[in-house]
Amino acid sequence: GQQLNQSPQSMFIQEGEDVSMNCTSSSIFNTWLWYKQDPGEGPVLLIALYKAGELTSNGRLTAQFGITRKDSFLNISASIPSDVGIYFCAGPPVSTQGGSEKLVFGKGTKLTVNP
Amino acid sequence: DAGVTQSPTHLIKTRGQHVTLRCSPISGHKSVSWYQQVLGQGPQFIFQYYEKEERGRGNFPDRFSARQFPNYSSELNVNALLLGDSALYLCASSTYNSPLHFGNGTRLTVT
């Protein structure tokens, strides 16, 4: 089945540093989504990407939809303590039946920010 | 506006029992999806319902079932619980061509 390979698994950084994480797939995606999950809460959508090559920003967050449609990356600039959490990439592969609601998720990147 | 609400927030059940989890979507959202998130993993798709009809099903056994009501709320039912069913069960709602919005989940522990 479809899998998303997300890396790194975890990151420990100092406040103020920039962060980069990425996601690769064995299948083509027509949408890439990046979510953040805090302990005890559900995932919250950060950025949605809909076109190959698209580069989208949301405040200090920037994400890109890879040209091959099989990868995406998320950058966080000037990290702050509240950036702590688990970041997931997700998307509905083109080959998936059931529409956009059937998402495949990566295993997540756990981010720790030291003040 | 209220987000996706799920109840209960936590639940402890014994192996072999049955459980019902509930979800109310964001107002105006007609599609509800259910995901299972095991500790340390990303969420896994279980079901999608739209206008009370099942539109998609993930790779889960028949012990898992769901339904959607006329007000678009939804229930997830799991029969004959196994220890491996212990997880965070997430409900998400969406409207046409919009990304999923997740609730905070129900933490199910099977002992």
Coordinates of N, CA and C in Angstrom, one line a residue:
Chain A
G1 N 0.8 -1.2 0.0 CA 0.0 0.0 0.0 C 0.8 1.2 0.0
Q2 N 0.2 2.4 -0.1 CA 0.9 3.6 -0.2 C 1.6 3.9 1.2
Q3 N 2.8 4.5 1.1 CA 3.5 4.8 2.4 C 4.1 6.2 2.2
L4 N 4.2 6.9 3.3 CA 4.9 8.2 3.3 C 6.0 8.1 4.2
N5 N 7.2 8.4 3.7 CA 8.4 8.3 4.5 C 8.8 9.8 4.9
Q6 N 8.7 10.0 6.2 CA 8.9 11.3 6.7 C 10.2 11.3 7.5
S7 N 11.0 12.4 7.3 CA 12.2 12.5 8.0 C 12.5 13.9 8.4
P8 N 13.3 14.2 9.5 CA 13.7 13.2 10.4 C 12.6 12.7 11.3
Q9 N 12.8 11.6 12.1 CA 11.8 11.2 13.0 C 11.7 12.2 14.2
S10 N 12.8 12.7 14.6 CA 12.8 13.7 15.7 C 13.9 14.7 15.5
M11 N 13.7 15.9 16.1 CA 14.6 17.0 16.0 C 14.7 17.7 17.4
F12 N 15.9 18.0 17.8 CA 16.1 18.8 19.0 C 16.9 20.0 18.6
I13 N 16.2 21.2 18.7 CA 16.9 22.4 18.3 C 16.8 23.5 19.3
Q14 N 17.6 24.6 19.1 CA 17.6 25.7 20.0 C 16.6 26.7 19.5
E15 N 16.0 27.4 20.4 CA 15.0 28.5 20.0 C 15.8 29.4 19.1
G16 N 15.1 29.8 18.0 CA 15.7 30.8 17.0 C 16.2 30.1 15.8
E17 N 16.5 28.8 15.9 CA 17.0 28.0 14.7 C 15.9 27.8 13.7
D18 N 16.4 27.5 12.5 CA 15.4 27.1 11.4 C 15.3 25.6 11.4
V19 N 14.2 25.1 10.9 CA 13.9 23.7 10.9 C 13.5 23.3 9.5
S20 N 13.9 22.1 9.1 CA 13.5 21.6 7.8 C 13.2 20.1 7.9
M21 N 12.0 19.7 7.4 CA 11.6 18.3 7.4 C 11.0 18.0 6.1
N22 N 11.1 16.7 5.7 CA 10.5 16.4 4.4 C 9.8 15.1 4.4
C23 N 9.1 14.8 3.3 CA 8.2 13.7 3.2 C 8.4 13.2 1.7
T24 N 8.5 11.9 1.6 CA 8.6 11.3 0.2 C 7.6 10.1 0.1
S25 N 7.2 9.9 -1.1 CA 6.2 8.8 -1.3 C 6.5 8.0 -2.4
S26 N 6.1 6.7 -2.4 CA 6.2 5.8 -3.5 C 5.2 6.1 -4.6
S27 N 4.2 6.8 -4.3 CA 3.0 7.1 -5.2 C 3.0 8.6 -5.5
I28 N 2.3 8.9 -6.6 CA 2.1 10.3 -6.9 C 1.0 10.9 -6.1
F29 N 1.1 12.1 -5.6 CA 0.1 12.8 -4.8 C -0.4 14.0 -5.6
N30 N -1.7 14.3 -5.5 CA -2.3 15.5 -6.1 C -2.5 16.6 -5.1
T31 N -2.3 16.3 -3.8 CA -2.4 17.3 -2.8 C -1.4 16.9 -1.7
W32 N -0.7 17.9 -1.1 CA 0.1 17.6 0.1 C -0.4 18.5 1.2
L33 N -0.5 17.9 2.4 CA -1.0 18.6 3.5 C 0.1 18.5 4.6
W34 N 0.2 19.5 5.4 CA 1.1 19.5 6.6 C 0.2 19.8 7.8
Y35 N 0.3 18.9 8.8 CA -0.5 19.1 10.0 C 0.5 19.1 11.2
K36 N 0.1 19.8 12.3 CA 0.8 19.7 13.6 C -0.1 19.2 14.6
Q37 N 0.4 18.3 15.5 CA -0.4 17.7 16.5 C 0.3 18.0 17.9
D38 N -0.4 18.6 18.8 CA 0.0 18.8 20.2 C -0.5 17.7 21.0
P39 N 0.2 17.4 22.1 CA -0.2 16.3 23.0 C -1.7 16.4 23.4
G40 N -2.4 15.3 23.3 CA -3.8 15.3 23.7 C -4.8 16.0 22.8
E41 N -4.3 16.4 21.6 CA -5.2 17.1 20.7 C -5.1 16.4 19.3
G42 N -6.1 16.8 18.5 CA -6.1 16.3 17.1 C -5.1 17.1 16.2
P43 N -4.8 16.6 15.0 CA -3.9 17.3 14.1 C -4.6 18.6 13.6
V44 N -3.8 19.6 13.5 CA -4.3 20.9 13.0 C -3.6 21.2 11.7
L45 N -4.4 21.6 10.7 CA -3.8 21.9 9.4 C -3.0 23.1 9.4
L46 N -1.7 23.0 8.9 CA -0.8 24.2 8.8 C -0.8 24.8 7.4
I47 N -0.6 23.9 6.4 CA -0.5 24.3 5.0 C -1.0 23.2 4.1
A48 N -1.7 23.7 3.0 CA -2.2 22.8 2.0 C -1.6 23.2 0.7
L49 N -1.1 22.2 -0.1 CA -0.5 22.4 -1.4 C -1.2 21.6 -2.4
Y50 N -1.5 22.3 -3.6 CA -2.4 21.7 -4.6 C -1.8 21.5 -5.9
K51 N -0.6 22.1 -6.2 CA 0.0 22.0 -7.5 C 1.5 21.7 -7.4
A52 N 2.0 20.8 -8.3 CA 3.4 20.5 -8.3 C 4.2 21.8 -8.5
G53 N 5.3 21.9 -7.7 CA 6.1 23.1 -7.7 C 5.6 24.2 -6.8
E54 N 4.4 24.1 -6.3 CA 3.8 25.2 -5.5 C 4.6 25.4 -4.2
L55 N 4.9 26.7 -3.9 CA 5.6 27.1 -2.7 C 4.6 28.0 -1.9
T56 N 4.2 27.6 -0.7 CA 3.2 28.3 0.1 C 3.8 28.6 1.5
S57 N 3.5 29.8 2.0 CA 3.9 30.2 3.3 C 2.7 30.5 4.2
N58 N 3.0 30.3 5.5 CA 2.0 30.6 6.5 C 2.7 31.1 7.7
G59 N 3.0 32.4 7.8 CA 3.8 33.0 8.8 C 5.2 32.5 8.7
R60 N 5.7 31.9 9.7 CA 7.1 31.4 9.7 C 7.3 30.1 9.0
L61 N 6.2 29.5 8.6 CA 6.2 28.2 7.9 C 6.1 28.3 6.4
T62 N 6.9 27.5 5.7 CA 7.0 27.5 4.3 C 7.0 26.0 3.9
A63 N 6.1 25.7 2.9 CA 6.1 24.3 2.4 C 6.1 24.3 0.9
Q64 N 6.6 23.2 0.3 CA 6.7 23.1 -1.1 C 6.2 21.8 -1.6
F65 N 5.5 21.8 -2.7 CA 5.0 20.5 -3.4 C 6.0 20.2 -4.4
G66 N 6.7 19.0 -4.3 CA 7.7 18.7 -5.2 C 7.3 18.5 -6.6
I67 N 8.2 18.8 -7.6 CA 7.9 18.7 -9.0 C 7.5 17.3 -9.4
T68 N 8.1 16.3 -8.8 CA 7.8 14.9 -9.2 C 6.4 14.5 -8.6
R69 N 5.8 15.3 -7.8 CA 4.6 15.0 -7.1 C 4.7 13.9 -6.1
K70 N 6.0 13.5 -5.8 CA 6.2 12.4 -4.8 C 6.9 12.9 -3.6
D71 N 7.0 14.2 -3.4 CA 7.7 14.7 -2.2 C 7.2 16.1 -1.9
S72 N 7.5 16.4 -0.6 CA 7.2 17.8 -0.1 C 8.1 18.1 1.1
F73 N 8.3 19.3 1.3 CA 9.1 19.7 2.5 C 8.4 20.8 3.3
L74 N 8.7 20.9 4.5 CA 8.2 22.0 5.4 C 9.4 22.6 6.1
N75 N 9.5 23.9 6.0 CA 10.5 24.7 6.8 C 9.8 25.6 7.8
I76 N 10.4 25.7 9.0 CA 10.0 26.6 10.0 C 11.2 27.5 10.3
S77 N 11.0 28.8 10.2 CA 12.1 29.7 10.4 C 12.0 30.3 11.8
A78 N 13.1 30.6 12.4 CA 13.2 31.3 13.7 C 12.3 30.6 14.7
S79 N 12.6 29.3 15.0 CA 11.7 28.5 15.9 C 11.5 29.1 17.3
I80 N 10.3 28.9 17.8 CA 10.0 29.4 19.2 C 9.4 28.2 20.0
P81 N 9.4 28.3 21.3 CA 9.0 27.1 22.1 C 7.6 26.6 21.7
S82 N 6.7 27.4 21.3 CA 5.4 26.9 21.0 C 5.3 26.1 19.7
D83 N 6.5 26.0 19.0 CA 6.6 25.1 17.8 C 6.7 23.7 18.1
V84 N 6.9 23.4 19.4 CA 7.0 22.0 19.9 C 5.8 21.2 19.5
G85 N 6.0 20.0 19.0 CA 4.9 19.2 18.7 C 5.3 18.1 17.6
I86 N 4.3 17.4 17.1 CA 4.6 16.4 16.1 C 4.0 16.9 14.8
Y87 N 4.8 17.0 13.7 CA 4.4 17.4 12.4 C 4.2 16.3 11.5
F88 N 3.1 16.2 10.8 CA 2.7 15.2 9.9 C 2.6 15.7 8.5
C89 N 3.1 15.0 7.6 CA 2.7 15.2 6.2 C 1.6 14.2 5.9
A90 N 0.8 14.6 4.9 CA -0.4 13.7 4.5 C -0.9 14.1 3.2
G91 N -1.5 13.1 2.5 CA -2.1 13.5 1.2 C -3.0 12.3 0.7
P92 N -3.8 12.6 -0.2 CA -4.6 11.5 -0.9 C -3.9 11.1 -2.2
P93 N -3.3 10.0 -2.2 CA -2.6 9.6 -3.5 C -3.6 9.6 -4.7
V94 N -3.0 9.8 -5.8 CA -3.9 9.9 -7.0 C -4.6 8.6 -7.3
S95 N -3.9 7.5 -6.9 CA -4.5 6.1 -7.1 C -5.6 5.8 -6.1
T96 N -5.8 6.6 -5.1 CA -6.7 6.3 -4.1 C -8.2 6.5 -4.5
Q97 N -9.0 5.6 -4.2 CA -10.5 5.8 -4.4 C -11.0 6.4 -3.1
G98 N -12.1 7.0 -3.2 CA -12.8 7.6 -2.0 C -12.6 9.1 -1.8
G99 N -11.9 9.7 -2.8 CA -11.8 11.1 -2.7 C -10.8 11.7 -1.8
S100 N -10.8 13.0 -1.5 CA -9.8 13.6 -0.8 C -9.8 13.3 0.7
E101 N -10.8 12.7 1.2 CA -10.9 12.5 2.7 C -10.0 11.3 3.1
K102 N -9.7 10.4 2.1 CA -8.9 9.2 2.5 C -7.4 9.7 2.4
L103 N -6.9 10.1 3.5 CA -5.5 10.5 3.6 C -4.5 9.5 4.0
V104 N -3.3 9.5 3.5 CA -2.2 8.7 4.0 C -1.3 9.6 4.7
F105 N -0.9 9.3 5.9 CA -0.1 10.1 6.8 C 1.3 9.5 6.9
G106 N 2.3 10.4 7.1 CA 3.6 10.0 7.5 C 3.6 9.6 9.0
K107 N 4.8 9.1 9.5 CA 4.8 8.8 10.9 C 5.1 9.9 11.8
G108 N 5.4 11.1 11.2 CA 5.6 12.3 12.0 C 7.0 12.6 12.3
T109 N 7.3 13.9 12.5 CA 8.5 14.4 13.0 C 8.3 15.1 14.3
K110 N 8.9 14.6 15.3 CA 8.7 15.2 16.7 C 9.7 16.3 16.9
L111 N 9.2 17.5 17.1 CA 10.1 18.7 17.2 C 10.2 19.1 18.7
T112 N 11.4 19.2 19.2 CA 11.6 19.8 20.5 C 12.5 21.0 20.4
V113 N 12.0 22.1 21.0 CA 12.7 23.4 20.9 C 13.2 23.8 22.3
N114 N 14.5 23.9 22.5 CA 15.0 24.3 23.8 C 15.1 25.8 23.9
P115 N 14.5 26.4 24.9 CA 14.6 27.9 25.1 C 16.0 28.4 25.3
Chain B
D1 N -17.1 29.7 15.7 CA -17.8 28.5 15.3 C -17.1 27.3 16.0
A2 N -17.9 26.3 16.4 CA -17.4 25.2 17.1 C -16.7 24.3 16.1
G3 N -15.6 23.7 16.5 CA -14.9 22.8 15.6 C -15.5 21.4 15.7
V4 N -14.8 20.4 15.3 CA -15.3 19.0 15.3 C -15.2 18.6 16.8
T5 N -16.3 18.1 17.3 CA -16.4 17.6 18.7 C -16.6 16.1 18.7
Q6 N -15.9 15.5 19.7 CA -15.9 14.1 19.8 C -16.2 13.7 21.3
S7 N -16.9 12.6 21.5 CA -17.2 12.2 22.8 C -17.2 10.6 22.8
P8 N -16.8 10.1 24.0 CA -16.2 10.7 25.1 C -14.7 11.1 24.8
T9 N -14.0 11.7 25.7 CA -12.6 12.1 25.4 C -11.7 10.9 25.8
H10 N -12.1 10.1 26.8 CA -11.4 9.0 27.2 C -12.3 7.8 27.5
L11 N -11.9 6.6 27.3 CA -12.7 5.4 27.5 C -11.8 4.2 27.8
I12 N -12.2 3.5 28.8 CA -11.5 2.2 29.1 C -12.5 1.1 29.0
K13 N -12.1 0.1 28.2 CA -13.0 -1.1 28.0 C -12.1 -2.3 28.2
T14 N -12.9 -3.4 28.3 CA -12.2 -4.7 28.5 C -12.3 -5.5 27.2
R15 N -11.3 -6.4 26.9 CA -11.3 -7.2 25.7 C -12.7 -7.9 25.5
G16 N -13.2 -7.9 24.3 CA -14.4 -8.6 24.0 C -15.6 -7.6 24.1
Q17 N -15.5 -6.5 24.7 CA -16.6 -5.6 24.8 C -16.8 -4.8 23.5
H18 N -17.8 -4.0 23.5 CA -18.2 -3.2 22.4 C -18.1 -1.7 22.8
V19 N -17.7 -0.9 21.8 CA -17.6 0.6 22.1 C -18.3 1.4 21.0
T20 N -18.8 2.5 21.4 CA -19.4 3.5 20.4 C -18.8 4.8 20.6
L21 N -18.2 5.4 19.6 CA -17.6 6.7 19.7 C -18.5 7.7 18.8
R22 N -18.6 8.9 19.3 CA -19.4 9.9 18.6 C -18.7 11.1 18.1
C23 N -19.2 11.7 17.1 CA -18.6 12.8 16.4 C -19.6 13.8 15.9
S24 N -19.4 15.1 16.1 CA -20.2 16.1 15.5 C -19.3 16.9 14.6
P25 N -19.7 17.0 13.4 CA -18.8 17.8 12.4 C -19.0 19.3 12.6
I26 N -18.1 20.0 12.0 CA -18.2 21.5 11.9 C -19.6 21.8 11.1
S27 N -20.3 22.8 11.6 CA -21.5 23.2 11.0 C -21.3 23.4 9.5
G28 N -22.2 22.8 8.7 CA -22.1 22.9 7.2 C -21.2 21.9 6.6
H29 N -20.5 21.1 7.3 CA -19.7 20.0 6.7 C -20.5 18.8 6.7
K30 N -20.6 18.2 5.5 CA -21.4 17.0 5.2 C -20.6 15.7 5.2
S31 N -19.3 15.8 5.2 CA -18.5 14.6 5.1 C -17.8 14.4 6.5
V32 N -17.8 13.2 7.0 CA -17.1 12.8 8.2 C -16.2 11.6 7.9
S33 N -15.0 11.7 8.4 CA -14.1 10.6 8.3 C -13.6 10.2 9.7
W34 N -13.2 8.9 9.8 CA -12.7 8.4 11.0 C -11.3 7.8 10.8
Y35 N -10.4 8.1 11.7 CA -9.0 7.7 11.7 C -8.6 7.1 13.0
Q36 N -7.7 6.1 12.9 CA -7.2 5.5 14.1 C -5.7 5.9 14.2
Q37 N -5.3 6.4 15.4 CA -3.9 6.7 15.6 C -3.3 5.9 16.7
V38 N -2.5 5.0 16.4 CA -1.7 4.2 17.4 C -0.6 5.1 17.9
L39 N -0.2 4.9 19.1 CA 0.9 5.7 19.7 C 2.2 5.6 18.9
G40 N 2.7 6.8 18.5 CA 3.9 6.8 17.8 C 3.8 6.7 16.3
Q41 N 2.5 6.7 15.8 CA 2.3 6.6 14.4 C 1.4 7.7 13.9
G42 N 1.3 7.9 12.6 CA 0.4 8.8 12.0 C -1.0 8.2 12.0
P43 N -2.1 9.0 11.8 CA -3.4 8.5 11.7 C -3.6 7.6 10.5
Q44 N -4.5 6.6 10.7 CA -4.8 5.6 9.6 C -6.3 5.7 9.3
F45 N -6.6 5.8 8.0 CA -8.0 6.0 7.6 C -8.8 4.7 7.9
I46 N -10.0 4.9 8.5 CA -10.9 3.8 8.7 C -12.1 3.9 7.8
F47 N -12.9 5.1 7.9 CA -14.1 5.2 7.1 C -14.2 6.7 6.6
Q48 N -15.0 6.8 5.6 CA -15.5 8.1 5.2 C -17.0 8.0 4.9
Y49 N -17.8 9.0 5.4 CA -19.2 9.0 5.2 C -19.5 10.4 4.6
Y50 N -20.4 10.4 3.6 CA -20.9 11.6 3.0 C -22.4 11.5 2.7
E51 N -23.1 12.4 3.2 CA -24.6 12.3 3.1 C -25.2 11.0 3.5
K52 N -24.7 10.5 4.6 CA -25.1 9.2 5.2 C -24.7 8.0 4.5
E53 N -23.9 8.1 3.4 CA -23.5 6.9 2.7 C -22.0 6.7 2.9
E54 N -21.6 5.4 3.0 CA -20.1 5.1 3.1 C -19.5 5.4 1.8
R55 N -18.4 6.2 1.8 CA -17.7 6.6 0.6 C -16.3 5.9 0.5
G56 N -15.9 5.4 1.6 CA -14.5 4.8 1.6 C -14.3 4.0 2.8
R57 N -13.5 3.0 2.7 CA -13.2 2.2 3.9 C -11.7 1.8 3.8
G58 N -11.1 1.9 5.0 CA -9.7 1.5 5.0 C -9.5 0.0 5.3
N59 N -8.3 -0.4 5.6 CA -8.0 -1.8 5.8 C -8.2 -2.2 7.2
F60 N -9.5 -2.2 7.6 CA -9.9 -2.6 9.0 C -10.9 -3.7 8.9
P61 N -10.9 -4.6 10.0 CA -11.8 -5.7 10.0 C -13.2 -5.3 10.1
D62 N -14.1 -6.2 9.9 CA -15.6 -6.0 9.9 C -16.1 -5.7 11.3
R63 N -15.2 -5.8 12.3 CA -15.6 -5.5 13.7 C -15.8 -3.9 13.8
F64 N -15.2 -3.2 12.8 CA -15.4 -1.8 12.8 C -16.5 -1.4 11.9
S65 N -17.4 -0.6 12.4 CA -18.5 -0.1 11.5 C -18.8 1.3 11.9
A66 N -19.5 2.0 11.1 CA -19.9 3.4 11.3 C -21.2 3.7 10.7
R67 N -21.7 4.9 11.0 CA -22.9 5.4 10.3 C -22.9 6.9 10.5
Q68 N -23.7 7.5 9.6 CA -23.8 9.0 9.7 C -25.3 9.3 9.7
F69 N -25.7 10.2 10.6 CA -27.1 10.6 10.8 C -27.5 11.8 9.9
P70 N -28.8 12.0 9.9 CA -29.3 13.1 9.0 C -28.7 14.5 9.4
N71 N -28.3 14.6 10.6 CA -27.7 15.9 11.0 C -26.2 15.9 10.8
Y72 N -25.7 14.9 10.1 CA -24.3 14.7 9.7 C -23.4 14.3 10.8
S73 N -23.9 14.1 12.0 CA -23.1 13.6 13.1 C -22.8 12.1 12.7
S74 N -21.9 11.5 13.4 CA -21.5 10.1 13.1 C -21.1 9.3 14.3
E75 N -21.3 8.0 14.2 CA -20.8 7.1 15.2 C -19.9 6.1 14.6
L76 N -18.8 5.7 15.4 CA -18.0 4.6 15.1 C -18.2 3.5 16.1
N77 N -18.4 2.3 15.6 CA -18.6 1.2 16.5 C -17.5 0.2 16.3
V78 N -17.1 -0.4 17.4 CA -16.1 -1.4 17.3 C -16.6 -2.6 18.2
N79 N -16.7 -3.7 17.7 CA -17.2 -4.9 18.4 C -16.0 -5.8 18.8
A80 N -16.2 -6.7 19.8 CA -15.2 -7.7 20.2 C -13.8 -7.1 20.3
L81 N -13.7 -6.1 21.2 CA -12.5 -5.3 21.3 C -11.3 -6.2 21.6
L82 N -10.2 -5.8 20.9 CA -8.9 -6.5 21.2 C -7.9 -5.4 21.8
L83 N -6.9 -6.0 22.4 CA -5.9 -5.1 23.0 C -5.3 -4.1 22.0
G84 N -5.2 -4.6 20.8 CA -4.6 -3.8 19.7 C -5.5 -2.7 19.2
D85 N -6.7 -2.7 19.7 CA -7.6 -1.6 19.3 C -7.4 -0.3 20.2
S86 N -6.5 -0.4 21.2 CA -6.2 0.7 22.0 C -5.5 1.8 21.1
A87 N -6.1 3.0 21.1 CA -5.6 4.0 20.2 C -6.3 5.3 20.4
L88 N -5.9 6.3 19.7 CA -6.7 7.6 19.7 C -7.5 7.5 18.4
Y89 N -8.8 7.7 18.6 CA -9.7 7.6 17.4 C -10.1 9.1 17.1
L90 N -9.7 9.4 15.9 CA -9.9 10.8 15.4 C -11.1 10.9 14.4
C91 N -11.9 11.9 14.6 CA -12.9 12.2 13.6 C -12.6 13.5 12.9
A92 N -12.8 13.5 11.6 CA -12.5 14.7 10.8 C -13.7 15.1 10.0
S93 N -14.0 16.3 9.7 CA -15.0 16.7 8.8 C -14.5 17.6 7.7
S94 N -15.2 17.7 6.7 CA -14.8 18.5 5.6 C -16.0 18.9 4.7
T95 N -15.9 19.9 4.0 CA -16.8 20.2 3.0 C -16.2 20.0 1.6
Y96 N -16.9 20.2 0.5 CA -16.4 19.8 -0.8 C -15.1 20.4 -1.1
N97 N -14.1 19.6 -1.5 CA -12.8 20.0 -1.9 C -12.0 20.8 -0.8
S98 N -12.3 20.6 0.4 CA -11.6 21.3 1.5 C -10.8 20.3 2.3
P99 N -9.7 20.7 2.9 CA -8.9 19.8 3.7 C -9.7 19.3 4.9
L100 N -9.2 18.3 5.5 CA -9.9 17.7 6.7 C -9.6 18.6 7.9
H101 N -10.6 18.8 8.8 CA -10.5 19.4 10.1 C -10.7 18.3 11.2
F102 N -9.8 18.1 12.0 CA -9.9 17.0 13.0 C -10.4 17.5 14.3
G103 N -11.1 16.6 15.0 CA -11.4 16.8 16.4 C -10.2 16.4 17.3
N104 N -10.4 16.5 18.6 CA -9.3 16.1 19.5 C -9.3 14.6 19.9
G105 N -10.2 13.9 19.3 CA -10.1 12.4 19.5 C -10.7 11.8 20.7
T106 N -10.9 10.5 20.7 CA -11.3 9.7 21.8 C -10.1 8.8 22.1
R107 N -9.6 8.8 23.3 CA -8.5 7.9 23.7 C -9.2 6.6 24.2
L108 N -9.0 5.5 23.5 CA -9.6 4.3 23.9 C -8.5 3.4 24.4
T109 N -8.7 2.9 25.6 CA -7.8 1.9 26.2 C -8.5 0.6 26.4
V110 N -8.0 -0.5 25.9 CA -8.6 -1.8 26.0 C -7.7 -2.6 26.9
T111 N -8.2 -3.1 28.0 CA -7.5 -3.9 29.0 C -7.8 -5.4 29.0

